[in-house]
XYZ file of C-alpha atoms in Angstrom:
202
model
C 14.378 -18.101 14.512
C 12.138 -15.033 13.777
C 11.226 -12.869 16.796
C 7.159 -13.115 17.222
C 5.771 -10.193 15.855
C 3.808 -7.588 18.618
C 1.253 -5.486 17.500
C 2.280 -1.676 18.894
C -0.837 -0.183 20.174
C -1.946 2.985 18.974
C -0.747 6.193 20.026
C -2.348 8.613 22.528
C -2.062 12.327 22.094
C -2.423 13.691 25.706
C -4.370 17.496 26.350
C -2.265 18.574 29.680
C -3.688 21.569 31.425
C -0.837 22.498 34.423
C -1.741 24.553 37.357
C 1.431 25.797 37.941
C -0.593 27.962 41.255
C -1.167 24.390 42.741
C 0.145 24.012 46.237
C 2.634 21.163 45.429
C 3.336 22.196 41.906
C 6.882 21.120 40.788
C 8.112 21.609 37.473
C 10.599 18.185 37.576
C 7.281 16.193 38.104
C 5.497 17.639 34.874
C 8.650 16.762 33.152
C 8.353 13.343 34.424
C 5.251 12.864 32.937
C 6.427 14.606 29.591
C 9.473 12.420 29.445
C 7.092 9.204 30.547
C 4.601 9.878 27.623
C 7.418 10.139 24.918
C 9.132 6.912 25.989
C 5.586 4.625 25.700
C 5.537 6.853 22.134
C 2.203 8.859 22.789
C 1.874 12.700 22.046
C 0.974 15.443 24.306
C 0.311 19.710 23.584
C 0.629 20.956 27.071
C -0.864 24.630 28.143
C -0.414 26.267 31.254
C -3.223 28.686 31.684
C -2.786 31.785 34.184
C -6.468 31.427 35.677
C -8.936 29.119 36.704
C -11.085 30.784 33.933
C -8.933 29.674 31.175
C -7.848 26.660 32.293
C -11.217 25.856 31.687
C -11.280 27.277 28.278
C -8.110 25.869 26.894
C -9.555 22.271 28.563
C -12.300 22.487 25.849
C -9.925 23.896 23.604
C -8.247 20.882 23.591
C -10.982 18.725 23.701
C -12.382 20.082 20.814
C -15.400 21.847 22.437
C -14.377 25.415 21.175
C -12.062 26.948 18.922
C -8.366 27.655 20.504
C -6.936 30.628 20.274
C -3.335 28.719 20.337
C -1.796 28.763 16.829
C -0.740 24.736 16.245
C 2.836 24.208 15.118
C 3.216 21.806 12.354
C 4.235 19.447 15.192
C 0.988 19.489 16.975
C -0.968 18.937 13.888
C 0.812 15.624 12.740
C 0.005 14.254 16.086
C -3.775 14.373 15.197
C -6.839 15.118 17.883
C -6.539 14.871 21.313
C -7.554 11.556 22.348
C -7.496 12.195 26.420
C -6.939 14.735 29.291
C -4.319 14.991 32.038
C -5.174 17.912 34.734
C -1.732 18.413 36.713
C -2.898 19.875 39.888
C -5.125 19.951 42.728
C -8.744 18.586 43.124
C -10.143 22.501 41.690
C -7.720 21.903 38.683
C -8.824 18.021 38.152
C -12.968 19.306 38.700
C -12.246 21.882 35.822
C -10.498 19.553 33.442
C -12.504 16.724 34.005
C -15.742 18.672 33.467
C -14.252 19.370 29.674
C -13.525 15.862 29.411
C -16.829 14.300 30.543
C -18.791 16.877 28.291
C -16.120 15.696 25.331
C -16.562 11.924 25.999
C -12.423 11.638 26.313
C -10.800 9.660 29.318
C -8.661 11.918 31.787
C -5.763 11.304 34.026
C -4.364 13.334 36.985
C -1.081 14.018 37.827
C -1.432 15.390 41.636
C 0.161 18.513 42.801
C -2.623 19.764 44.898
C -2.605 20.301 48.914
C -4.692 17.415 49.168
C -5.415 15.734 45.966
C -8.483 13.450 47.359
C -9.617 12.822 43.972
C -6.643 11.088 42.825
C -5.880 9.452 46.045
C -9.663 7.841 45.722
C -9.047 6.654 42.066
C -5.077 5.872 42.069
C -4.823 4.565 46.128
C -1.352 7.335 46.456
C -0.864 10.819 45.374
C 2.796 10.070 44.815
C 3.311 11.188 41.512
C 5.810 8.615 39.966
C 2.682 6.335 40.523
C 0.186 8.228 38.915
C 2.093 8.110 36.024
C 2.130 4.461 35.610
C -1.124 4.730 36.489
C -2.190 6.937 33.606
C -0.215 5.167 30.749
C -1.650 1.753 31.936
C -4.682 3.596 30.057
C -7.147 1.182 31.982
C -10.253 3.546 32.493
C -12.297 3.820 35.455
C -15.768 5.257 35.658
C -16.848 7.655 38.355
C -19.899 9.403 39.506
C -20.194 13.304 39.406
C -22.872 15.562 40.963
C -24.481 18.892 39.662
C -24.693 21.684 42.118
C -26.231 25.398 40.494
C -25.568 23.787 36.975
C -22.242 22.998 37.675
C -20.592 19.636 37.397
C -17.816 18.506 40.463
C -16.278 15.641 40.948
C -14.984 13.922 44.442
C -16.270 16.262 47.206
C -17.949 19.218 47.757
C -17.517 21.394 51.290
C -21.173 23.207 52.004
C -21.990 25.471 54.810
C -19.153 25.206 57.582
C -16.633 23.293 55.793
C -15.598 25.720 53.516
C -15.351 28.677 56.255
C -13.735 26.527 58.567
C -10.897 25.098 56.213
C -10.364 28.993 55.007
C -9.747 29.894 58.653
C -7.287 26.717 59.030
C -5.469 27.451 56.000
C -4.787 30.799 57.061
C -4.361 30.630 60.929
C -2.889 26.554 61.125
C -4.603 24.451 63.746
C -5.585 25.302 67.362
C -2.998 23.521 69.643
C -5.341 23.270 73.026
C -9.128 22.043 73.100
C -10.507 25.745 73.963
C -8.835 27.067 70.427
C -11.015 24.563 67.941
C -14.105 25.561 70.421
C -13.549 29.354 69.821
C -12.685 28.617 65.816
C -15.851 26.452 65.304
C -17.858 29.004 66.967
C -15.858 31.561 64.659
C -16.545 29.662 62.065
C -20.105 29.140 61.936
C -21.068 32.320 62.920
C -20.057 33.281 59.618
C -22.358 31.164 57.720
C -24.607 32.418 55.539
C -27.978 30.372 55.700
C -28.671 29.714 51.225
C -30.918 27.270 49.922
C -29.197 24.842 47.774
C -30.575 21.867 45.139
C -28.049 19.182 44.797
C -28.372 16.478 41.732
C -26.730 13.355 42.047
């Protein structure tokens, strides 16, 4: 008896931008996802930028958006156009990428290896990594809502006023053991606030 014959879905080539600056970066977990990606039989062309600058660029590099600097091996070019994004990194890495994607009309995963990674926690329920995989090559896609603040697109949250000054102070002094300590640090903190009017679209 003949085995029934399965239609192979098409292949996906994968654009992934890696932070390699991101808090939790690991290198085995990048390979994970590399190793993940060839056994489903997708493509991927993975860059590494050195900035936040030009992760942004090679993002719409790869989506198409601008011309790439990056030579393309014969390899890359049998594999055809990109067809989605992965930003492995924080939530600043996954607001850069997916700012390229949205403005390219291509889906975009995240592998997280932020501090915090809020953004993939909200859309995958973990930020364990082995799960974001399968999350990403179940290729089911998910829409989400962005905001505009000074022409700029972000995604997830956005710290204004105190938040930002305060979480700079944590990150670089740790948390106040005794009651009296976040007193004095809140009062630190929002002394140095700088009073700017803002417009935010939603």
């Amino acid at each position: 008896m003949k085995a029934p014959f399965q239609k192979r879905e098409p292949s996906t080539h994968f654009g992934i931008l890696v932070n390699k600056s991101a808090a939790n970066y690991e290198r085995s977990q990048v390979t994970r996802l590399l190793e993940a990606i060839r056994k489903k039989n997708n493509y991927y062309t993975i860059v590494e930028p050195n900035s936040a600058m030009e992760l942004l660029n090679q993002a719409e590099a790869l989506a198409g958006m601008r011309r790439s600097r990056r030579r393309l091996s014969p390899d890359e070019q049998r594999r055809g156009e990109i067809s989605a994004l992965i930003a492995a990194g924080g939530d600043g890495t996954v607001n850069l990428v997916a700012r390229a994607a949205l403005d390219a009309g291509l889906p975009m995963g995240i592998l997280p290896l932020g501090r915090h990674n809020n953004i993939a926690v909200s859309l995958y329920e973990t930020a364990r990594p082995e799960k974001c995989i399968s999350k990403i090559l179940e290729k089911k896609q998910k829409r989400i809502d962005y905001a505009v603040v000074a022409n700029q697109k972000f995604f997830g949250s956005l710290g204004l006023g105190l938040v930002p000054i305060l979480e700079k102070h944590l990150s670089k002094n740790g948390k106040p053991r005794f009651g009296f300590g976040w007193n004095r640090l809140g009062n630190k903190a929002a002394s140095s606030c700088a009073v700017r009017n803002s417009i935010i679209k939603v």
